[in-house]
Tab-separated table of C-alpha atoms in Angstrom:
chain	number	residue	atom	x	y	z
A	49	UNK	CA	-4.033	46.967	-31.912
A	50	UNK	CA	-0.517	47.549	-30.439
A	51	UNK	CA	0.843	45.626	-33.599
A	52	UNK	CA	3.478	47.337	-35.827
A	53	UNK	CA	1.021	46.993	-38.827
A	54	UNK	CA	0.369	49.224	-41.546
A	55	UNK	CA	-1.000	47.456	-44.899
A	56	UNK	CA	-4.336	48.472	-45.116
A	57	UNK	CA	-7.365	46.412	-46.776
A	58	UNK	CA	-6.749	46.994	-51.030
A	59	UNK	CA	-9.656	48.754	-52.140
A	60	UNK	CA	-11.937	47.510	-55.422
A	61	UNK	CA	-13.417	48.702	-58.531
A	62	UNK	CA	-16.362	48.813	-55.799
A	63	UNK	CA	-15.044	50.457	-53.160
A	64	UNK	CA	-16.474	53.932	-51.804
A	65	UNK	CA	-14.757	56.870	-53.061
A	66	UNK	CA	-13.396	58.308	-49.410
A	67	UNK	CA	-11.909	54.799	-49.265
A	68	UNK	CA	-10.057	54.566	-51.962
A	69	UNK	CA	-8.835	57.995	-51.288
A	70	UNK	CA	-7.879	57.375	-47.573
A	71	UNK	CA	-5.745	54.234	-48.852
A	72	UNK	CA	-3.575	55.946	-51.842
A	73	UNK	CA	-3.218	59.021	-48.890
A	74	UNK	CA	-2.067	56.507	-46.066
A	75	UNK	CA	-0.006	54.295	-48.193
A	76	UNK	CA	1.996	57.408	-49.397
A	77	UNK	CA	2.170	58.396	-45.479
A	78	UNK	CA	3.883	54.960	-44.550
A	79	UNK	CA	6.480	55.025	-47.579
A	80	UNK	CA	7.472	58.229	-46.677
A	81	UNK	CA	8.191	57.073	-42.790
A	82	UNK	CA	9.884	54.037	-44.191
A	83	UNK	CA	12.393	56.273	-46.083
A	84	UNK	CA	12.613	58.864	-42.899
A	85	UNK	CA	13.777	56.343	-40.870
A	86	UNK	CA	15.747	54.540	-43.336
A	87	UNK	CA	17.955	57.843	-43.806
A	88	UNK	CA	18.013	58.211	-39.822
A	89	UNK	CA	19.646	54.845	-39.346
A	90	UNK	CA	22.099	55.425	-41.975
A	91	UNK	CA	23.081	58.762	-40.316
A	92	UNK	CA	26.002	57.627	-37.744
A	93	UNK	CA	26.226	59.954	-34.256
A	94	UNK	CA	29.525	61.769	-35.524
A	95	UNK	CA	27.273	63.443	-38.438
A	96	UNK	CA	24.521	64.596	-36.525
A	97	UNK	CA	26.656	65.640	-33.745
A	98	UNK	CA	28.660	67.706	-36.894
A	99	UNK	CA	25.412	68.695	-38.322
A	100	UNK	CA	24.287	70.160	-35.175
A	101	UNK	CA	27.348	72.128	-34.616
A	102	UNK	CA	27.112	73.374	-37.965
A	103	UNK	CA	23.071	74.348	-37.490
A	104	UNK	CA	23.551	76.034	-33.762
A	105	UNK	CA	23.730	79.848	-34.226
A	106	UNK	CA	24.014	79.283	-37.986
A	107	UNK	CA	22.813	82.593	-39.629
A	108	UNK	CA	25.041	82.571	-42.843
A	109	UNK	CA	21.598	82.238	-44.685
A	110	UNK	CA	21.111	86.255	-44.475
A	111	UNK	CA	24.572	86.852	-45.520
A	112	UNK	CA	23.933	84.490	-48.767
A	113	UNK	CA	20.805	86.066	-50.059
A	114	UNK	CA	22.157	89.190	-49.561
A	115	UNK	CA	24.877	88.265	-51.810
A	116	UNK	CA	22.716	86.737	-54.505
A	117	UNK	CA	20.339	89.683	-54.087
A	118	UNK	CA	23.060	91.941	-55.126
A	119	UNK	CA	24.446	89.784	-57.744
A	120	UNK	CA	21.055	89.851	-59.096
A	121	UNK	CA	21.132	93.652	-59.585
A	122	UNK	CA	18.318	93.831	-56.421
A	123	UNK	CA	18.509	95.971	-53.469
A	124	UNK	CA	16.352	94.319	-51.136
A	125	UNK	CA	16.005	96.157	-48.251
A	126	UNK	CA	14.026	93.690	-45.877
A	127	UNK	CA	17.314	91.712	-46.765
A	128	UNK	CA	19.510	94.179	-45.614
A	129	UNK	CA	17.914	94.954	-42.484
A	130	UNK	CA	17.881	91.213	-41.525
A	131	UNK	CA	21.617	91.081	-41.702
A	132	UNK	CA	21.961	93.779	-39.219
A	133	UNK	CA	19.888	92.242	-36.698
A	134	UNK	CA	20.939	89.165	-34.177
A	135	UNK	CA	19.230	86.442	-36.062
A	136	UNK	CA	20.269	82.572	-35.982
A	137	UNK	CA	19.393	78.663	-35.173
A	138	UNK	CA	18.944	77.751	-32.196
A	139	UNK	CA	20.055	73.680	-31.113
A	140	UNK	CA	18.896	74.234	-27.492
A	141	UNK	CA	15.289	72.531	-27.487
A	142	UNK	CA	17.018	69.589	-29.417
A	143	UNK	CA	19.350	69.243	-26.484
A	144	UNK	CA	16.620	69.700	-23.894
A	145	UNK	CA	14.361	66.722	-25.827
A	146	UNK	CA	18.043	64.439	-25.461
A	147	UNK	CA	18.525	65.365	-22.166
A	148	UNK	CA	14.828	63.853	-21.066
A	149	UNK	CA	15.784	61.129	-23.261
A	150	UNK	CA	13.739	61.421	-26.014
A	151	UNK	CA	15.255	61.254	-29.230
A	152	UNK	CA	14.410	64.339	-31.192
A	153	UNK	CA	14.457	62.708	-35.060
A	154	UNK	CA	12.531	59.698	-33.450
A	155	UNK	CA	9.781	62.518	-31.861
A	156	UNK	CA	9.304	64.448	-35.377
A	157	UNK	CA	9.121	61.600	-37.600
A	158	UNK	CA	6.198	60.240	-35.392
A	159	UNK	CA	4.272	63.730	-34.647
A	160	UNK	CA	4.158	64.176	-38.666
A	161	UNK	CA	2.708	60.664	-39.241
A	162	UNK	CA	0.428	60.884	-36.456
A	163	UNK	CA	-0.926	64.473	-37.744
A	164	UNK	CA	-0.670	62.800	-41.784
A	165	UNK	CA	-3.028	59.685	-40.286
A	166	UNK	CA	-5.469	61.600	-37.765
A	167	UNK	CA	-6.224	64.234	-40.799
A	168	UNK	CA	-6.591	61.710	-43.467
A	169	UNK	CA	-8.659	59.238	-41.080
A	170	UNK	CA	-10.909	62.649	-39.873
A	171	UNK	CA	-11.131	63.970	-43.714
A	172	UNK	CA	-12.490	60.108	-45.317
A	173	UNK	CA	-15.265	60.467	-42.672
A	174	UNK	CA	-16.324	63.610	-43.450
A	175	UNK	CA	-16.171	63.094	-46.875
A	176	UNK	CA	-18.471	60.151	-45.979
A	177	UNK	CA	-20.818	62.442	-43.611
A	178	UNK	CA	-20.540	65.007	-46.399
A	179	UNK	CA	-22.026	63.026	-48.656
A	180	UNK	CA	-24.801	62.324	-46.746
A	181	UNK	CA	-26.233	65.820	-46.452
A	182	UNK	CA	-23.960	67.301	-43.814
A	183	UNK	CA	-22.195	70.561	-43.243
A	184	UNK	CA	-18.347	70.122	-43.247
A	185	UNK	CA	-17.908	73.136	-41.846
A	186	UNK	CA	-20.507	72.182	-38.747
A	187	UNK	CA	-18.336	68.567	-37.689
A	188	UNK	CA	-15.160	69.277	-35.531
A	189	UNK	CA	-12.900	67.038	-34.893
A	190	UNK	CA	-13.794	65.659	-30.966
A	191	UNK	CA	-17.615	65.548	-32.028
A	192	UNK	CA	-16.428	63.744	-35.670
A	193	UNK	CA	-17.490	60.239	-34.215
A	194	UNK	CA	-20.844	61.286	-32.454
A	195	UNK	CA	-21.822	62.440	-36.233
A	196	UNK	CA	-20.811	59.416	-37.697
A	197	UNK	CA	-22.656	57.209	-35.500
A	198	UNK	CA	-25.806	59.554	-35.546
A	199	UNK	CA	-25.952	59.224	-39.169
A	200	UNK	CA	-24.713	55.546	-39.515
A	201	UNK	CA	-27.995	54.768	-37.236
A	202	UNK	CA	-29.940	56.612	-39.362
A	203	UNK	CA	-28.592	54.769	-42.476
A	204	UNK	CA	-29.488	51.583	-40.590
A	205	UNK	CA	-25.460	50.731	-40.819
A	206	UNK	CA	-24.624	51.254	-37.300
A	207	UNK	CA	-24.830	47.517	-36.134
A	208	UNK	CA	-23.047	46.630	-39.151
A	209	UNK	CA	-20.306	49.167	-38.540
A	210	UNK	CA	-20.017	48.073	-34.554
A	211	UNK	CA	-19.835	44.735	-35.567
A	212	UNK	CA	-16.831	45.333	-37.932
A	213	UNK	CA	-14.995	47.178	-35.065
A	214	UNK	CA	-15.114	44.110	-33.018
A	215	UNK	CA	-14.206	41.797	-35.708
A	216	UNK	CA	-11.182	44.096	-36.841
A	217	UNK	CA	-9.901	44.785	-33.693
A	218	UNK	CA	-10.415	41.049	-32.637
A	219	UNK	CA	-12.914	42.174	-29.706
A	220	UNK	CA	-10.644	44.938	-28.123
A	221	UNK	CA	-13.210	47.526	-29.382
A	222	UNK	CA	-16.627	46.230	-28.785
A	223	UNK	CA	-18.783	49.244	-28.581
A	224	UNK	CA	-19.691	53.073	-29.613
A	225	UNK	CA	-18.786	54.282	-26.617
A	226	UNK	CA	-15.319	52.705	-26.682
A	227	UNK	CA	-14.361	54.276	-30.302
A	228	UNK	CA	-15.763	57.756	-29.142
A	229	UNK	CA	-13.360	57.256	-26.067
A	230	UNK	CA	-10.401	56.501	-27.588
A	231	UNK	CA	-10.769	58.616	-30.350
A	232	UNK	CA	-11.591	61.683	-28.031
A	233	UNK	CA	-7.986	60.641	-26.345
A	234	UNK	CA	-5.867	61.023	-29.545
A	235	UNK	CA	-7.757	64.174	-30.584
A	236	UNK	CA	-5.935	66.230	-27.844
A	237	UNK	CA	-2.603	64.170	-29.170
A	238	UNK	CA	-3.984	66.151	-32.870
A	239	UNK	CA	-4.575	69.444	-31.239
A	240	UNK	CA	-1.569	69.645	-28.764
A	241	UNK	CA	0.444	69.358	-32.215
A	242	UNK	CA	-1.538	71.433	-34.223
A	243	UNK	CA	-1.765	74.154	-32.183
A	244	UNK	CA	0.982	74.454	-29.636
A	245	UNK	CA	3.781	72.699	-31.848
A	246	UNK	CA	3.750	69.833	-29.693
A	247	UNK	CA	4.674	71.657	-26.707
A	248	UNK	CA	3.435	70.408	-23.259
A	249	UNK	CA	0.653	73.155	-21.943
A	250	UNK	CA	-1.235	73.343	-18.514
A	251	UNK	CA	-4.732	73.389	-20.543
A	252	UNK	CA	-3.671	70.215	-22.552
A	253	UNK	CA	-2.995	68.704	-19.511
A	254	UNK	CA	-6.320	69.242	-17.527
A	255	UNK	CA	-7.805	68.635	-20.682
A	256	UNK	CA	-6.357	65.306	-20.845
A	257	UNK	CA	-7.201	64.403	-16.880
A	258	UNK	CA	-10.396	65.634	-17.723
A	259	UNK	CA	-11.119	63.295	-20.474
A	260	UNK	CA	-9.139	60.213	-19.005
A	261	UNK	CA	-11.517	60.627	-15.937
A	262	UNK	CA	-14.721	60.837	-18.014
A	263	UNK	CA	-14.084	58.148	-20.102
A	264	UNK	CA	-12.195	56.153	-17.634
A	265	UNK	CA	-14.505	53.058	-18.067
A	266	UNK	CA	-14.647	52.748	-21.785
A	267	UNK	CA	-10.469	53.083	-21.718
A	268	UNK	CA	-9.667	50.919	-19.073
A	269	UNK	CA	-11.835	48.480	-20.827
A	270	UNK	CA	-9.633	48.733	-23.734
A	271	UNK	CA	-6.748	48.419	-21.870
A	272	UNK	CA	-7.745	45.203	-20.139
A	273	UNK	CA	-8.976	43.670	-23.427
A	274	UNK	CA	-4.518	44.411	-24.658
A	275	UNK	CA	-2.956	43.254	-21.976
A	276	UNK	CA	-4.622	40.334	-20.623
A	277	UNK	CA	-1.310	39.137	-18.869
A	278	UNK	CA	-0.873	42.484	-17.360
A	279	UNK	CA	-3.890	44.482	-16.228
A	280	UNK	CA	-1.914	46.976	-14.274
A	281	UNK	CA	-0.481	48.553	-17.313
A	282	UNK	CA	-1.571	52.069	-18.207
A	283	UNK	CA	-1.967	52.439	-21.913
A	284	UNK	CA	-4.405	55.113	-21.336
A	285	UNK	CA	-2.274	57.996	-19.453
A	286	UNK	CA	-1.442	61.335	-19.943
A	287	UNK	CA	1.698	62.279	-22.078
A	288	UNK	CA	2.278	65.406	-21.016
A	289	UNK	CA	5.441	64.673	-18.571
A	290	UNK	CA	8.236	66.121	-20.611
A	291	UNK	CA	8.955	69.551	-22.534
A	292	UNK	CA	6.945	68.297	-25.584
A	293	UNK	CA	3.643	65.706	-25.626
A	294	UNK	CA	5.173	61.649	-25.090
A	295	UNK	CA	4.026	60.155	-28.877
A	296	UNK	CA	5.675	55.881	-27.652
A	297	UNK	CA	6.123	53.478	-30.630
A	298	UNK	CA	2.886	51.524	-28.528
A	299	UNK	CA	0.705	54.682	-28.449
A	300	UNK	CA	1.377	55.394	-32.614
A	301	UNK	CA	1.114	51.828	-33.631
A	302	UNK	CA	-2.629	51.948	-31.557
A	303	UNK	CA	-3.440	55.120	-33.254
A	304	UNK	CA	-1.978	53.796	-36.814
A	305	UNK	CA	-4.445	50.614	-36.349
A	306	UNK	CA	-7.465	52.454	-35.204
A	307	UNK	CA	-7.413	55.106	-38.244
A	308	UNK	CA	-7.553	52.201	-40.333
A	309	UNK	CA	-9.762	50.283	-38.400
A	310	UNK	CA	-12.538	53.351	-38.753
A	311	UNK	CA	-12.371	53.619	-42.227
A	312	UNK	CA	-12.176	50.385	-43.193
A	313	UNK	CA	-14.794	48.998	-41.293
A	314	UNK	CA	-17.128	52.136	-41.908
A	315	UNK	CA	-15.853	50.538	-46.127
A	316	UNK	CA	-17.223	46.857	-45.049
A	317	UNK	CA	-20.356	48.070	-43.187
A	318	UNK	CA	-21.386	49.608	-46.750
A	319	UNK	CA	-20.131	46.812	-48.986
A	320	UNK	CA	-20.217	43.771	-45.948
A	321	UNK	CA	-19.554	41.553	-49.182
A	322	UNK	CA	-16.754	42.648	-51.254
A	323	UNK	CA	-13.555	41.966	-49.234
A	324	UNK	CA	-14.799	38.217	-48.822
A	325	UNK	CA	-12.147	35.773	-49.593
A	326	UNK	CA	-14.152	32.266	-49.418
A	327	UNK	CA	-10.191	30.428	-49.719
A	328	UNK	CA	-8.535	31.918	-47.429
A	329	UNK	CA	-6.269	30.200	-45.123
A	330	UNK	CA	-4.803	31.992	-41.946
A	331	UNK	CA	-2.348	29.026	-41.488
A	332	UNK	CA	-0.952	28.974	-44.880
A	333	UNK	CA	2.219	31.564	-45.081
């Protein structure tokens, strides 16, 4: 699960329509992130450090529109105001993100594929639920799970769907309550950036102690199931310790793997048949 992974399972002529959808979503997601980080390696310190002096107090913007506004034969007064007031970038929560040694570009390229993933993970269940006779507007995000299972049990596909959460996650996820746990954990990763920005708040935080120590069981089960060689490690711990919420490489890879591991195993408990491959051989590169 803490794998850098991210080809998902290639959907077929008999796939289920929220499936197909959530691949063709996630595998745009992941090119995009490729190319991000491609253009971030390829930009050396002496440009960003010039970029950055160029963007801090830069305000020339105003000046600019103004000038094409007039050019264009438009007096446009909102314009005009702006240009008399003290407006400008501001570089100083970029510094303050370096200084606690986080790199900024490295933070904002994860929080947008984590929000990309969690939505289209959340959006191919409820299309799912949906589809089954419930109300979108009636499943919210932390209770998203709890739905699914209530209506996988009464679809009789609830085993099956368990089952393919062990097998995918090769045992590290064994039960409903495990899922609901972990899942409950990213969610305030989802709201914290969807709602404050990203920025660390005092009610994220209790809200994250509060469901760490509710669910501590079902985590910590997890967490011994990863790191066999190390059962003192943490995985599940709060990441609110700096200005902004702590998104790791560890923490996104999990996330990455379990969004796919939901959707694709809700796909096989449907279809248990289709994504057989009776040659296949795991030793054969």
């Amino acid at each position: 699960m803490l794998e850098e992974t991210f080809s998902p399972l290639v959907p077929t002529d008999a796939s289920e329509s929220f499936y197909a959808k959530f691949y063709n979503q996630f595998c745009f997601i992941q090119v995009n992130d490729v190319f991000f980080r491609l253009l971030k390696e390829h930009l050396a310190e002496e440009e960003k450090d010039e970029l950055l002096n160029t963007l801090n107090n830069f305000h020339e913007d105003i000046d600019m529109a103004v000038a094409f506004s007039l050019g264009a034969g438009i007096m446009n007064k909102g314009l005009m105001r702006k240009r008399k007031e003290n407006r400008g970038i501001s570089i100083e929560l970029f510094n303050c993100l370096k200084l606690e040694n986080l790199d900024p570009l490295d933070w904002n390229i994860k929080a947008i594929e984590f929000l990309m993933v969690y939505a289209i993970c959340e959006q191919a269940v409820k299309e799912y639920l949906v589809s089954k006779g419930n109300n979108s507007r009636e499943i919210k995000e932390d209770k998203l799970l709890y739905t699914l299972f209530n209506e996988l049990g009464k679809s009789n596909l609830k085993d099956n769907f368990i089952k393919e959460l062990k097998n995918g996650s090769s045992s590290i996820i064994t039960s409903q309550n495990e899922i609901i746990s972990a899942w409950r954990y990213y969610t305030l990763f989802r709201h914290t950036l969807a709602h404050a920005g990203g920025r660390t708040t005092e009610r994220m935080k209790a809200k994250m102690e509060e469901v760490i120590s509710k669910n501590s069981k079902e985590l910590e089960s997890i967490s011994s199931a990863m790191f066999i060689e190390s059962s003192e490690e943490i995985f599940f711990k709060s990441p609110f310790e700096n200005t902004v919420i702590s998104i790791t490489d560890k923490h996104l890879n999990f996330f990455r793997n379990m969004a796919i591991l939901i959707v694709e195993s809700l796909e096989r408990a449907i279809n248990p048949n289709e994504y057989e491959i009776s040659d296949f051989n795991p030793y054969k590169l």
